[in-house]
Amino acid sequence: MAKKRIRIDMEDSDGARYDIKLEGNVTRDKVLKIFEMMDLMNIEEENEITNVDSIGAKIWNIIDKFFPMGKFTSTNILEKYEDEYNEPVKLSVISTYLSRFSQKGRVNRIRNGREWTYQIIKIAQKQQ
């Protein structure tokens, strides 16, 4: 059987960061215990942005709604943004926000030719 590996990166409301790695015989019960620990420490999963008045919040809403698992580009976000909110936005503005989300650890950013490809960072399970 393949060795399983799970990595969980979190940040609490006070700005403290937590990095947890589980390797080997990772079971559902063990992962649930991690979530119970997070609950005891009052750490919540990425807070949903309820205030979608700012451009950044709108962009994150688009990412979370249309690309929760898959990869996307700034052009994909531009198209969905204009469809969803019926207002224009510059591609450079979207690229700036995506870069900030990457720096904050909310999305992975990978160079793909002349364009960046992004993906939401979620709790992922890798098998070796």
CSV table of C-alpha atoms in Angstrom, one decimal:
chain,number,residue,atom,x,y,z
A,1,MET,CA,0.0,0.0,0.0
A,2,ALA,CA,1.2,3.5,-0.8
A,3,LYS,CA,2.5,5.8,1.9
A,4,LYS,CA,0.0,8.6,2.6
A,5,ARG,CA,0.9,12.2,3.4
A,6,ILE,CA,-1.3,15.0,4.5
A,7,ARG,CA,-0.1,18.6,5.1
A,8,ILE,CA,-2.3,21.2,6.8
A,9,ASP,CA,-1.3,24.8,7.0
A,10,MET,CA,-3.5,27.1,9.1
A,11,GLU,CA,-3.5,30.6,10.5
A,12,ASP,CA,-5.6,31.7,13.5
A,13,SER,CA,-7.4,35.0,14.0
A,14,ASP,CA,-4.4,36.3,15.9
A,15,GLY,CA,-2.1,35.6,13.0
A,16,ALA,CA,-0.3,32.6,14.5
A,17,ARG,CA,0.5,30.0,11.8
A,18,TYR,CA,0.3,26.2,12.3
A,19,ASP,CA,1.9,23.6,10.0
A,20,ILE,CA,0.8,20.0,10.6
A,21,LYS,CA,2.1,17.0,8.7
A,22,LEU,CA,0.7,13.5,8.9
A,23,GLU,CA,2.6,10.7,7.2
A,24,GLY,CA,2.2,6.9,7.0
A,25,ASN,CA,-1.0,5.2,8.2
A,26,VAL,CA,-3.3,8.2,7.8
A,27,THR,CA,-6.8,7.3,8.7
A,28,ARG,CA,-10.1,9.3,8.6
A,29,ASP,CA,-10.2,9.2,12.4
A,30,LYS,CA,-6.7,10.8,12.7
A,31,VAL,CA,-7.7,13.6,10.3
A,32,LEU,CA,-11.0,14.1,12.3
A,33,LYS,CA,-8.9,14.4,15.5
A,34,ILE,CA,-6.9,17.2,13.8
A,35,PHE,CA,-10.1,19.0,13.1
A,36,GLU,CA,-11.2,18.5,16.7
A,37,MET,CA,-7.9,20.0,17.8
A,38,MET,CA,-8.5,23.0,15.5
A,39,ASP,CA,-11.9,23.5,17.0
A,40,LEU,CA,-10.5,23.4,20.5
A,41,MET,CA,-7.9,26.0,19.5
A,42,ASN,CA,-10.7,28.0,17.9
A,43,ILE,CA,-9.1,27.8,14.5
A,44,GLU,CA,-11.6,27.8,11.6
A,45,GLU,CA,-11.3,26.9,8.0
A,46,GLU,CA,-10.7,29.8,5.6
A,47,ASN,CA,-13.5,32.2,6.6
A,48,GLU,CA,-16.1,32.8,3.9
A,49,ILE,CA,-16.0,36.4,2.7
A,50,THR,CA,-19.5,37.7,3.2
A,51,ASN,CA,-18.8,41.3,2.4
A,52,VAL,CA,-18.4,41.2,-1.4
A,53,ASP,CA,-18.2,45.0,-1.8
A,54,SER,CA,-14.5,45.1,-2.5
A,55,ILE,CA,-12.9,44.0,-5.7
A,56,GLY,CA,-10.7,41.5,-3.8
A,57,ALA,CA,-13.7,39.9,-2.1
A,58,LYS,CA,-15.5,39.7,-5.4
A,59,ILE,CA,-12.4,38.0,-7.0
A,60,TRP,CA,-12.1,35.5,-4.1
A,61,ASN,CA,-15.9,34.8,-4.4
A,62,ILE,CA,-15.4,34.0,-8.1
A,63,ILE,CA,-12.4,31.7,-7.3
A,64,ASP,CA,-14.3,29.9,-4.5
A,65,LYS,CA,-17.5,29.6,-6.5
A,66,PHE,CA,-16.2,28.5,-9.9
A,67,PHE,CA,-12.7,27.0,-9.2
A,68,PRO,CA,-12.8,25.3,-5.8
A,69,MET,CA,-10.7,22.3,-7.0
A,70,GLY,CA,-9.4,23.1,-10.5
A,71,LYS,CA,-6.7,25.3,-11.9
A,72,PHE,CA,-7.4,28.7,-13.3
A,73,THR,CA,-5.7,31.8,-14.9
A,74,SER,CA,-6.2,35.5,-14.4
A,75,THR,CA,-8.1,35.5,-17.8
A,76,ASN,CA,-10.5,32.9,-16.5
A,77,ILE,CA,-11.2,35.1,-13.5
A,78,LEU,CA,-11.7,38.2,-15.7
A,79,GLU,CA,-14.3,36.4,-17.8
A,80,LYS,CA,-16.2,35.1,-14.8
A,81,TYR,CA,-16.0,38.4,-12.9
A,82,GLU,CA,-17.5,40.4,-15.7
A,83,ASP,CA,-20.3,37.8,-16.2
A,84,GLU,CA,-21.1,37.5,-12.5
A,85,TYR,CA,-20.9,41.2,-11.5
A,86,ASN,CA,-21.7,42.9,-14.9
A,87,GLU,CA,-18.9,45.4,-14.4
A,88,PRO,CA,-15.5,45.8,-16.1
A,89,VAL,CA,-12.2,45.1,-14.3
A,90,LYS,CA,-8.7,45.3,-15.6
A,91,LEU,CA,-6.7,42.2,-16.0
A,92,SER,CA,-3.8,43.8,-14.2
A,93,VAL,CA,-6.1,44.3,-11.1
A,94,ILE,CA,-7.0,40.7,-11.1
A,95,SER,CA,-3.4,39.7,-11.5
A,96,THR,CA,-2.4,41.9,-8.6
A,97,TYR,CA,-5.0,40.3,-6.3
A,98,LEU,CA,-4.1,36.8,-7.4
A,99,SER,CA,-0.4,37.6,-6.6
A,100,ARG,CA,-1.5,38.8,-3.1
A,101,PHE,CA,-3.6,35.7,-2.5
A,102,SER,CA,-0.5,33.6,-3.5
A,103,GLN,CA,1.7,35.6,-1.0
A,104,LYS,CA,-0.9,35.0,1.7
A,105,GLY,CA,-0.9,31.3,1.1
A,106,ARG,CA,-4.5,31.1,-0.2
A,107,VAL,CA,-3.6,29.9,-3.7
A,108,ASN,CA,-0.7,28.1,-5.4
A,109,ARG,CA,0.9,30.0,-8.2
A,110,ILE,CA,2.8,28.1,-11.0
A,111,ARG,CA,4.3,29.6,-14.1
A,112,ASN,CA,2.8,28.0,-17.3
A,113,GLY,CA,4.6,29.5,-20.3
A,114,ARG,CA,3.8,33.2,-20.4
A,115,GLU,CA,1.0,33.0,-17.9
A,116,TRP,CA,0.5,32.0,-14.3
A,117,THR,CA,-1.8,29.2,-13.3
A,118,TYR,CA,-3.4,29.2,-9.9
A,119,GLN,CA,-5.2,26.7,-7.6
A,120,ILE,CA,-6.8,27.1,-4.2
A,121,ILE,CA,-4.8,25.7,-1.4
A,122,LYS,CA,-7.0,23.2,0.4
A,123,ILE,CA,-6.2,20.3,2.7
A,124,ALA,CA,-4.7,17.9,0.2
A,125,GLN,CA,-3.8,14.3,0.5
A,126,LYS,CA,-0.9,13.0,-1.5
A,127,GLN,CA,0.0,9.4,-2.1
A,128,GLN,CA,3.5,8.2,-2.8
